[in-house]
Short mmCIF file of C-alpha atoms in Angstrom, two decimals:
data_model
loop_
_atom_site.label_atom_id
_atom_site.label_comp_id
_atom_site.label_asym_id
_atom_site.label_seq_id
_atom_site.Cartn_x
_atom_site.Cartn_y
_atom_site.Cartn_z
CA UNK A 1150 16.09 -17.64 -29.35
CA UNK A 1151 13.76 -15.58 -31.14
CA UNK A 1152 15.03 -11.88 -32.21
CA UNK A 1153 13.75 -9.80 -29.37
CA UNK A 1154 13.17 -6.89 -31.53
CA UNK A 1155 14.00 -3.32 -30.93
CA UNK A 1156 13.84 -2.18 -27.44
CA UNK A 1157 10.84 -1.00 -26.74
CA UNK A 1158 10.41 2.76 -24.71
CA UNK A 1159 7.38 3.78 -23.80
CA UNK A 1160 6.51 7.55 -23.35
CA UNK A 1161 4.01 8.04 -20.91
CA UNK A 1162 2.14 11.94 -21.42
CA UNK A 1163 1.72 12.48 -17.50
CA UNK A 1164 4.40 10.30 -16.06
CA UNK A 1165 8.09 8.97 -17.10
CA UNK A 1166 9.19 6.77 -19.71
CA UNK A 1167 8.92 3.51 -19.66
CA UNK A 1168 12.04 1.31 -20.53
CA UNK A 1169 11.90 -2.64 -21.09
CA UNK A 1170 14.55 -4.75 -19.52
CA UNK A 1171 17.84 -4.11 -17.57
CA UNK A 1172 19.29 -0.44 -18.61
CA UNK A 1173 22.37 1.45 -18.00
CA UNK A 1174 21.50 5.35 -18.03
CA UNK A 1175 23.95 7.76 -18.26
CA UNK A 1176 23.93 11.32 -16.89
CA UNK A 1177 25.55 14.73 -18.38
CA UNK A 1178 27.89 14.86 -15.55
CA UNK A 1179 28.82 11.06 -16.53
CA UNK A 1180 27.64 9.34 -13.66
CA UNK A 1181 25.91 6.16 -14.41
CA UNK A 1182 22.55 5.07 -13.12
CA UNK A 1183 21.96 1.16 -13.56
CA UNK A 1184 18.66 -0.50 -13.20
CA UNK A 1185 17.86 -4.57 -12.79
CA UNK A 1186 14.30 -4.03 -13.56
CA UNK A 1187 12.29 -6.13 -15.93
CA UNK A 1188 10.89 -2.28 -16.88
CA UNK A 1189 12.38 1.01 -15.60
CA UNK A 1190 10.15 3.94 -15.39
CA UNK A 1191 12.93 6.96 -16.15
CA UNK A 1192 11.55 10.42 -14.95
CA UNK A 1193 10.52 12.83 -17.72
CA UNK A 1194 9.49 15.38 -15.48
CA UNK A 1195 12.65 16.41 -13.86
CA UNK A 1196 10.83 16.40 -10.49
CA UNK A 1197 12.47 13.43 -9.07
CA UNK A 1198 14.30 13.44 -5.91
CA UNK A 1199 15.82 10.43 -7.04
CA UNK A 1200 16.38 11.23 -11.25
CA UNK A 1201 16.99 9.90 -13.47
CA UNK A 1202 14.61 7.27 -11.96
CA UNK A 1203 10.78 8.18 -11.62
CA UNK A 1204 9.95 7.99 -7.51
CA UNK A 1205 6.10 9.00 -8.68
CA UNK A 1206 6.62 13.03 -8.10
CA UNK A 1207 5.29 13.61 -11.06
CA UNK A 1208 1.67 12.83 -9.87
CA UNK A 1209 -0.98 16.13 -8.73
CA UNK A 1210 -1.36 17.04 -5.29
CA UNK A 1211 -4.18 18.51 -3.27
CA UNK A 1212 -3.12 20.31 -0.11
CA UNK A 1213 -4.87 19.83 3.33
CA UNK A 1214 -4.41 22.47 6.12
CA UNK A 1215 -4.44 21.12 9.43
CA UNK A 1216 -7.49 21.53 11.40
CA UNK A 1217 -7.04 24.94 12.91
CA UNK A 1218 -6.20 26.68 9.83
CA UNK B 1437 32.20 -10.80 -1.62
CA UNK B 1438 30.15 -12.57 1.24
CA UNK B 1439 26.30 -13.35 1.08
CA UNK B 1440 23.76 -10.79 2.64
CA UNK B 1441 21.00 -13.31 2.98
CA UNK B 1442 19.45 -13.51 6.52
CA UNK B 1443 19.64 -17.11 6.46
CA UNK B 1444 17.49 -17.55 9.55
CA UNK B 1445 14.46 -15.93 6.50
CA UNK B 1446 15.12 -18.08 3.43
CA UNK B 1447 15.22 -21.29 4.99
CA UNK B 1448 12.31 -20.98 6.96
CA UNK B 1449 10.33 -23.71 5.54
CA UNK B 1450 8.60 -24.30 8.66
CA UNK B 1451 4.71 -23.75 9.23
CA UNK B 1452 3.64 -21.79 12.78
CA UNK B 1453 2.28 -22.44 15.76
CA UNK B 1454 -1.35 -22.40 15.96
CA UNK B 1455 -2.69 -19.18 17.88
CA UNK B 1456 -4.72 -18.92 20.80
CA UNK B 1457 -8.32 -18.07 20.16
CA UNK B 1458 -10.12 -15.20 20.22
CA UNK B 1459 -13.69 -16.40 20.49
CA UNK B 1460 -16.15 -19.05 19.78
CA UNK B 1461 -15.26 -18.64 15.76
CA UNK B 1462 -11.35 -18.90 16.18
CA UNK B 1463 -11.98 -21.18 18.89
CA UNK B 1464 -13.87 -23.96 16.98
CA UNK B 1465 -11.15 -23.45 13.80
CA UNK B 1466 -8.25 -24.41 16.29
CA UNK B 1467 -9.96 -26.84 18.22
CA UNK B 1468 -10.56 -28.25 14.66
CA UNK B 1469 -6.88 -28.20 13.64
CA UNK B 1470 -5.86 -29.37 16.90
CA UNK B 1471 -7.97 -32.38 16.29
CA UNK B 1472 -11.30 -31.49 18.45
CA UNK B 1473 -14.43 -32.74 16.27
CA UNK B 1474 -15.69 -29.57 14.72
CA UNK B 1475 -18.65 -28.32 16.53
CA UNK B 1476 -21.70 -25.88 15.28
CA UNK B 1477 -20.31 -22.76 13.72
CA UNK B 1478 -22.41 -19.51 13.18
CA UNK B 1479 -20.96 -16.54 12.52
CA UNK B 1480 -24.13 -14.98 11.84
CA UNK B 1481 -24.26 -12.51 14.78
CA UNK B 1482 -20.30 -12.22 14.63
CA UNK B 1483 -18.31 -8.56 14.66
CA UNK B 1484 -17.22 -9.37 10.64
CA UNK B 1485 -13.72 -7.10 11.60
CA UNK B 1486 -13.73 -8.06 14.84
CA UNK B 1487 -11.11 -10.38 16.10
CA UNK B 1488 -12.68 -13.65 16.68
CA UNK B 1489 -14.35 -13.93 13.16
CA UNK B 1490 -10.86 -12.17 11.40
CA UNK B 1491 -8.57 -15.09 13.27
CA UNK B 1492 -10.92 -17.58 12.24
CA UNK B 1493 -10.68 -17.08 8.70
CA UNK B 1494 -6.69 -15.91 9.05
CA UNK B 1495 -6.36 -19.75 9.91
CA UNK B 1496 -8.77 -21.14 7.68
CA UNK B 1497 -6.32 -19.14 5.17
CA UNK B 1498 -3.29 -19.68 6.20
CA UNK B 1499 -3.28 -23.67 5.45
CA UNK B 1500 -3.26 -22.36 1.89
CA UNK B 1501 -0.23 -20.52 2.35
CA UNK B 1502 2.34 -22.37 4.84
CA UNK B 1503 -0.02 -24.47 7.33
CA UNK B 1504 0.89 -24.86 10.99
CA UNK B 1505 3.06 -27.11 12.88
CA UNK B 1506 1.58 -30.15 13.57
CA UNK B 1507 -1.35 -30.02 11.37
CA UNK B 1508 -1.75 -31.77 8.53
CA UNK B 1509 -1.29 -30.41 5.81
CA UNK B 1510 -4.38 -32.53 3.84
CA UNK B 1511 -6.59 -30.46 6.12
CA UNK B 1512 -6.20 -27.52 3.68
CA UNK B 1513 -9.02 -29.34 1.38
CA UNK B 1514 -11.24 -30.67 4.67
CA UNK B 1515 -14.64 -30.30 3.58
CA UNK B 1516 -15.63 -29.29 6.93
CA UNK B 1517 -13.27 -26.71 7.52
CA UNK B 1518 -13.49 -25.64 3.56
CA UNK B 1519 -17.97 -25.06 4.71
CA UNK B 1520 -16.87 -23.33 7.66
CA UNK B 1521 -14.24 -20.63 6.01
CA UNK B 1522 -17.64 -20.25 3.63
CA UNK B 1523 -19.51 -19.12 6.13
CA UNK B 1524 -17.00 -16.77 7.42
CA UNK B 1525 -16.14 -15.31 4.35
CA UNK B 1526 -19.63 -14.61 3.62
CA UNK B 1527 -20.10 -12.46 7.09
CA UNK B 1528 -17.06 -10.56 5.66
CA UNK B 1529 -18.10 -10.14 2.20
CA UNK B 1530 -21.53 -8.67 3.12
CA UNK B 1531 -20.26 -6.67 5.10
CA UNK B 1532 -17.85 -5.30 3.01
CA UNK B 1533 -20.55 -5.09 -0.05
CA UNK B 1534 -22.61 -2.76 2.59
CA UNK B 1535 -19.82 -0.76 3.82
CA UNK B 1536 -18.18 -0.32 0.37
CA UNK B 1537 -20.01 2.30 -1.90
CA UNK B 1538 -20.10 0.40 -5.48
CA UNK B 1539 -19.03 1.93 -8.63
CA UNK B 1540 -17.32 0.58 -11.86
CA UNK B 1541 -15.40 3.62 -13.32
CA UNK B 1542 -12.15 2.17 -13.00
CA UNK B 1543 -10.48 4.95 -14.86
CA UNK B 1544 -11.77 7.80 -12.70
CA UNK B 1545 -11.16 5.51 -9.05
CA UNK B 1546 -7.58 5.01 -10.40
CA UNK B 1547 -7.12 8.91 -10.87
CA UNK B 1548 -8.28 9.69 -7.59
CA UNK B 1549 -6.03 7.44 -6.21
CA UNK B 1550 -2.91 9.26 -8.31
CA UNK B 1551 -3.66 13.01 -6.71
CA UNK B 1552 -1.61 12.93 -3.59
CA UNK B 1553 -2.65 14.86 -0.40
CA UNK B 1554 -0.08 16.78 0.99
CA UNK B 1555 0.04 19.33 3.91
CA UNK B 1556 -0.43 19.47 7.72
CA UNK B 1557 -4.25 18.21 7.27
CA UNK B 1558 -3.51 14.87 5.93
CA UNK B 1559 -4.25 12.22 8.73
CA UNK B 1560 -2.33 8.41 7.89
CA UNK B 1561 -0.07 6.44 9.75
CA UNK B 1562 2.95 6.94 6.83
CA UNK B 1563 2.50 11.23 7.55
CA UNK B 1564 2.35 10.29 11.43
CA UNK B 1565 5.81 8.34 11.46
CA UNK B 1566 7.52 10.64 9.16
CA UNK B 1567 7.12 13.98 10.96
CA UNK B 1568 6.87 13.06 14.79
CA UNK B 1569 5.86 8.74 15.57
CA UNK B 1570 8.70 7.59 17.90
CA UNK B 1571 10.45 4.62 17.05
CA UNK B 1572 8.35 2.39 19.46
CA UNK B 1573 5.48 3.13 16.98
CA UNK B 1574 7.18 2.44 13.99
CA UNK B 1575 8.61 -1.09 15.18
CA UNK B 1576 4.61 -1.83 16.18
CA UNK B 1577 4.09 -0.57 12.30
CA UNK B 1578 6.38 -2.84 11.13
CA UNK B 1579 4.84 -6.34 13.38
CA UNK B 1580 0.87 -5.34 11.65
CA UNK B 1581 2.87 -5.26 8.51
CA UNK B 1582 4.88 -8.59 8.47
CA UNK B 1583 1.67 -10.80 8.36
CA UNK B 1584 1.41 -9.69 4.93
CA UNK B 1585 4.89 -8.63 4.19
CA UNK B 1586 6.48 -11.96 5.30
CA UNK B 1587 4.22 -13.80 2.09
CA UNK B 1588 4.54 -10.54 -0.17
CA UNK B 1589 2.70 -10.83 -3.47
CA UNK B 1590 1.72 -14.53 -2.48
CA UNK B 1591 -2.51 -13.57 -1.90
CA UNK B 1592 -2.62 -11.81 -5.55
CA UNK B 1593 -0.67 -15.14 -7.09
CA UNK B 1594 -3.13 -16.85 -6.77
CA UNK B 1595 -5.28 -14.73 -9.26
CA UNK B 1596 -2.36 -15.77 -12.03
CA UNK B 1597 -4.28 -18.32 -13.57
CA UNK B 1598 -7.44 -16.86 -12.76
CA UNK B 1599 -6.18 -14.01 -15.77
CA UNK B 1600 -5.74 -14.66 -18.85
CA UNK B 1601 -3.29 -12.93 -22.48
CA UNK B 1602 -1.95 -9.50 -21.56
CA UNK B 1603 -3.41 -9.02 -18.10
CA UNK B 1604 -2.15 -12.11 -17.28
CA UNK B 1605 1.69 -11.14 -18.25
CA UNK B 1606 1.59 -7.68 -17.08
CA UNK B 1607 0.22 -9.08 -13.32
CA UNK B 1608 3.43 -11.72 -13.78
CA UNK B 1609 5.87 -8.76 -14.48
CA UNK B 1610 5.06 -7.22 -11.34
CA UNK B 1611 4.94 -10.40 -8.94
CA UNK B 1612 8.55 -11.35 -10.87
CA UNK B 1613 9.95 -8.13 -9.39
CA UNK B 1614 7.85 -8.56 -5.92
CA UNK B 1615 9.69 -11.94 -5.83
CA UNK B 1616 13.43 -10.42 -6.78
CA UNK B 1617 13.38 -11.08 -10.35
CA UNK B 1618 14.95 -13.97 -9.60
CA UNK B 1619 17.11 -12.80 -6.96
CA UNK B 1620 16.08 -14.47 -3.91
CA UNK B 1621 18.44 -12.12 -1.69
CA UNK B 1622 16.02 -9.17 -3.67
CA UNK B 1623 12.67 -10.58 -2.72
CA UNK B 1624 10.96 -7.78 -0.96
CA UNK B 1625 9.66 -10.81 1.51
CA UNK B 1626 13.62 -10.83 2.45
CA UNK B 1627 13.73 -7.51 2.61
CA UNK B 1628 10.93 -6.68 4.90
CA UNK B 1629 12.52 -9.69 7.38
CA UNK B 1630 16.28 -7.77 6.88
CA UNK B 1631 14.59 -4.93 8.19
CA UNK B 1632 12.71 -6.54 11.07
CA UNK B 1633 15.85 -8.09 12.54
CA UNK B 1634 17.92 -5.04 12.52
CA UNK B 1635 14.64 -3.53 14.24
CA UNK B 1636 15.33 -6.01 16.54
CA UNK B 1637 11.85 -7.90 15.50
CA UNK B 1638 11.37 -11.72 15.42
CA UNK B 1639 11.50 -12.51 11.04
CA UNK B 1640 9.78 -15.88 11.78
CA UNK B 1641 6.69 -16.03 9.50
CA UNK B 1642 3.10 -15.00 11.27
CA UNK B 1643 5.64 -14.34 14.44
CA UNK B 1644 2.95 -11.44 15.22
CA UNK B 1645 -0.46 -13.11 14.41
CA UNK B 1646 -0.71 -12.82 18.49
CA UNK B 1647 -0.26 -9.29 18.92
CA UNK B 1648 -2.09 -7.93 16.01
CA UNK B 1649 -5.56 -7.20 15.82
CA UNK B 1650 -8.31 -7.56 13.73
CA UNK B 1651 -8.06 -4.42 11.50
CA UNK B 1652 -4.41 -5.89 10.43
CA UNK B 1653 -5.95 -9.98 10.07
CA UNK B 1654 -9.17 -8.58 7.72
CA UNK B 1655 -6.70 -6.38 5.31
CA UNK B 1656 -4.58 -9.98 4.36
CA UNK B 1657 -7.49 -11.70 4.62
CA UNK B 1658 -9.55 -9.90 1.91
CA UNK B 1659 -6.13 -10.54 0.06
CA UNK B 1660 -6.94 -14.19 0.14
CA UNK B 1661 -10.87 -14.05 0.11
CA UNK B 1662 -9.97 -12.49 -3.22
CA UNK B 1663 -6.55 -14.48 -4.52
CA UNK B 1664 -8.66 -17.53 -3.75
CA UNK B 1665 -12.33 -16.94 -5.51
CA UNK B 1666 -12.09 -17.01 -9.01
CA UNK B 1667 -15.33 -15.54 -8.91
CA UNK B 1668 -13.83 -12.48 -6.99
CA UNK B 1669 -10.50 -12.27 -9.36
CA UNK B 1670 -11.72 -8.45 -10.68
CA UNK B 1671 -11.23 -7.47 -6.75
CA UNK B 1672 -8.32 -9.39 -6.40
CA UNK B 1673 -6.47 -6.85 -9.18
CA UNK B 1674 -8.42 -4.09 -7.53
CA UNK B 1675 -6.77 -4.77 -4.29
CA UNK B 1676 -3.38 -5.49 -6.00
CA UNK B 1677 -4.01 -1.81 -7.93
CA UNK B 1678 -4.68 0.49 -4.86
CA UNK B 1679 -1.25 -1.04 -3.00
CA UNK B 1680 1.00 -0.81 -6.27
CA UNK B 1681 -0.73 3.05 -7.30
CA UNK B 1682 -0.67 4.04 -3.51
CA UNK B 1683 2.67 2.55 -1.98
CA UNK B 1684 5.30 4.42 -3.65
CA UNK B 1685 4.60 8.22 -2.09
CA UNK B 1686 3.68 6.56 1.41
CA UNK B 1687 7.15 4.52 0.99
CA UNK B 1688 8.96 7.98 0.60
CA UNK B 1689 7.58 9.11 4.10
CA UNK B 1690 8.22 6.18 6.06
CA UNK B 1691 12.05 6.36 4.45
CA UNK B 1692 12.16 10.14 5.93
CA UNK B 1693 10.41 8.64 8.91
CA UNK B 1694 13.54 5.73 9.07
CA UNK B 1695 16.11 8.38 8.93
CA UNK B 1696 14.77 10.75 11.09
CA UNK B 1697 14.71 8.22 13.57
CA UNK B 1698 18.32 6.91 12.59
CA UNK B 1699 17.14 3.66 11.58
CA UNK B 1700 19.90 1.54 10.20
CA UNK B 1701 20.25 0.47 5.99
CA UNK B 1702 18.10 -2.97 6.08
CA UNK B 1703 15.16 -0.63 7.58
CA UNK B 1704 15.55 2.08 4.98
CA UNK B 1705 16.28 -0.34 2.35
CA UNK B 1706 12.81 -2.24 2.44
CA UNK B 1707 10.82 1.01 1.86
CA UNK B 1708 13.37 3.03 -0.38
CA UNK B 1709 13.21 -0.06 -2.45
CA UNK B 1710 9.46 0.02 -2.75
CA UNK B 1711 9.33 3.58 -3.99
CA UNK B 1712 10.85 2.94 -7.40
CA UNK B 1713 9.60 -0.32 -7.55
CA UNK B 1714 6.41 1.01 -7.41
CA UNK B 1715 6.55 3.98 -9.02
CA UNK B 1716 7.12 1.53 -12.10
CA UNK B 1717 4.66 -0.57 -10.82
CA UNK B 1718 1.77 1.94 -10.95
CA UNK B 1719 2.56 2.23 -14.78
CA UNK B 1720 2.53 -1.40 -15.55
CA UNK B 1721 -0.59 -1.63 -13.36
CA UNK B 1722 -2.23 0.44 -15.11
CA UNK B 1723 -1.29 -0.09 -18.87
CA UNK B 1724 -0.85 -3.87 -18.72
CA UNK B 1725 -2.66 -5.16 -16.02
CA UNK B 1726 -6.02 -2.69 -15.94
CA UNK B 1727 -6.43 -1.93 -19.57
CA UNK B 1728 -6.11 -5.42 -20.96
CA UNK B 1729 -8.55 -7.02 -18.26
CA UNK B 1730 -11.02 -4.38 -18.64
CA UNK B 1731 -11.00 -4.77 -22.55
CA UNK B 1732 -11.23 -8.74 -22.18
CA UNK B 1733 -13.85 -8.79 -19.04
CA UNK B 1734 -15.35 -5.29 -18.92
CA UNK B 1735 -17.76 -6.85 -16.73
CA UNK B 1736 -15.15 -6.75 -14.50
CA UNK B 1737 -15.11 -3.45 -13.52
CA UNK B 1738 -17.35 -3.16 -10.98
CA UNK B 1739 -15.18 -5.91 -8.82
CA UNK B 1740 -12.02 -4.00 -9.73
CA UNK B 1741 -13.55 -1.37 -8.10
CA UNK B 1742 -14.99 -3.07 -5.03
CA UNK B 1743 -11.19 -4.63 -5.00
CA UNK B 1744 -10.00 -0.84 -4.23
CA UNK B 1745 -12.23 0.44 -2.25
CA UNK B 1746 -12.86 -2.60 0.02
CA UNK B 1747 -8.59 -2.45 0.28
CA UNK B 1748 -8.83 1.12 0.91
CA UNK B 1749 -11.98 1.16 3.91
CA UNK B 1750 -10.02 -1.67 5.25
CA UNK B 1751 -6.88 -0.04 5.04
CA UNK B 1752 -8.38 2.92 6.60
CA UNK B 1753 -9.77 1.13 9.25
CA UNK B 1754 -6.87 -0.45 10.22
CA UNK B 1755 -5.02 3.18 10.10
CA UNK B 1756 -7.32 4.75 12.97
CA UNK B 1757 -6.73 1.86 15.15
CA UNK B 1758 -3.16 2.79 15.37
CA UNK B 1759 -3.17 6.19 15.29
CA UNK B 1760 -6.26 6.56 17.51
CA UNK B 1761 -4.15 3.77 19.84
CA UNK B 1762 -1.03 6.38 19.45
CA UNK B 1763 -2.94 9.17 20.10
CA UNK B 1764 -4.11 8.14 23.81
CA UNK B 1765 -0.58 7.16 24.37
CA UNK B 1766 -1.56 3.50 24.21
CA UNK B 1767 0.29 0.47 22.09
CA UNK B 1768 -1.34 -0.55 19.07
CA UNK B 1769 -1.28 -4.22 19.23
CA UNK B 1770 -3.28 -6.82 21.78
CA UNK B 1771 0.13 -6.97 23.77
CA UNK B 1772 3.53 -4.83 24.05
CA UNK B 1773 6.45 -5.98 21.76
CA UNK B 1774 9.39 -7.17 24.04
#
């Protein structure tokens, strides 16, 4: 098999970074976070409800008032 | 420790029944497949979203996919059939092409689709079950979502070998983790028929076709009108684009929605699931799907485009029908759920 090279981690400038292949991340407090995914998008942001995985929070949002405000 | 697999899903090889027709359109397709000669078709002065034109081409499509019992499965290449989908398809595509404003900044359509509306304004059926839809509505959600759920990822694999280098791979690494990299107890197919038996919903494949209408039928079917025209491949990963940049945040609300309503771990799992996956999703999408087709084909872009937009007035469409049908009190789909 060929030498798969360095892993690869992709920082994204709006978003999280982007990890190839099955990681293992570990948090300050120790816990361990452990992701299957062919790429794992970890949150850079720190506004994740679910971090240290990116659940998209990090993305601009326009607020709509209901119709009788 | 012992399997999770809902067997009754995985080793359902089996093709459906045919479905009862809707009109003259559906009505000459299943005559067809039930053996009938096939008369005169024109679909010329058709509804193209209505129901009898949408069921037509649903079962035109689905021989592609799994068939139905007790047709053969060699009519999936009858030239008959194969002119008469044509003609279908080309109601729906005009119509869509008049209803759809063009455009071909890609870029700027896939930034408006990344700011997310929040607040008490926003109208959509994901806002609607996560701050008040009863869990009547959310089951009906569920049936207009397993006609495309039950064959997840299966419309845009067909545009696999329609791409080529980079965009190629990067459409691959998505549909790999679609399918459960692997996993077949982690395809999200599984996952969505997990949570339709706890909801106490039939998982057979296209169980629903008979309750839902035609706003559900036309969003899958521009699926395949697109996975199946090479010609139409740009739309294909436009479609593909708007569900993987749109489906995480709208997965987040129907999870709230779940366990507001005290749904049980198979529901919450199917949706929960979806907003990481696509949260990662959007990125690939975007950097290894969009960018390297649009640098190979940049005449592309105006079908990428169409791809969204078509998903999204289709999407929209399909949106009022059940919250208008919620609204006046009224089930969504042609018949109740038992």
């Amino acid at each position: 098999m060929a030498d798969p090279g360095p892993t690869r981690v992709l920082l994204t400038d709006e978003g999280p970074a982007l990890i190839s292949g099955p990681v293992e991340l570990e948090l300050p407090d120790g816990t361990r976070v452990r992701s299957d995914r062919a790429v794992t998008a970890v949150c850079h942001c720190r506004r994740s409800k679910r971090y240290p995985i990116c659940d998209a929070s990090h993305r601009r949002k326009v607020r709509q008032e209901g119709p009788d405000a | 420790m012992t399997s999770t697999l809902a067997p009754s899903f995985l080793d359902q090889a089996g093709s459906p029944e045919l479905p009862a027709p809707r009109g003259p359109l559906s009505g000459a397709v299943i005559g067809a497949l039930r053996g009938a000669p096939l008369g005169p078709v024109d679909p010329g002065g058709a509804e193209p979203y209505g129901d009898d034109l949408q069921l037509a081409l649903h079962c035109c499509y689905e021989l592609h996919y799994r068939g139905f019992a007790g047709v053969d499965a060699e009519r999936e290449w009858d030239p008959e059939l194969l002119g008469v989908r044509r003609e279908l398809e080309r109601v729906f595509l005009a119509a869509l092409r008049a209803d759809v404003e063009p455009g071909d900044d890609v870029t700027a359509e896939v930034d408006a689709l990344l700011v997310e509306p929040i607040g008490p304004g926003v109208r959509g059926v994901s806002h609607h079950l996560q701050r008040e839809g009863t869990l009547e509505q959310l089951r009906e959600y569920v049936a207009h979502r397993s006609i495309y759920h039950l064959k997840e990822a299966d419309p845009q694999a067909w545009a696999i070998p329609r791409l080529s280098g980079a965009a190629k791979a990067g459409l691959v690494t998505v549909e790999h983790d679609e399918y459960g990299s692997g996993r077949p107890e982690r395809m999200h197919a599984l996952l969505f028929a997990e949570m339709m038996t706890e909801l106490g919903l039939s998982d057979a494949y296209c169980a629903y076709v008979e309750h839902v209408p035609g706003e559900t039928l036309a969003e899958v079917n521009l699926m395949s009108l697109c996975g199946l025209h090479r010609s139409l491949r740009g739309a294909s990963v436009g479609q593909f684009a708007m569900v993987e940049l749109t489906s995480s945040p709208g997965s987040e609300r129907l999870v709230r929605g779940m366990r507001r309503l005290d749904c049980g771990p198979a529901s919450i799992r199917f949706y929960d699931e979806h907003v990481e996956a696509d949260a990662v999703h959007e990125q690939v999408v975007r950097r290894s799907v969009l960018a390297p087709l649009l640098a190979a084909e940049p005449e592309l872009a105006a079908d990428v485009v169409f791809g969204i937009r078509a998903s999204l007035f289709l999407g929209e469409r399909m949106g009022e029908r059940l919250l208008g049908c919620w609204d006046r009190g009224e089930t969504s789909l042609r018949m109740p759920l038992a």
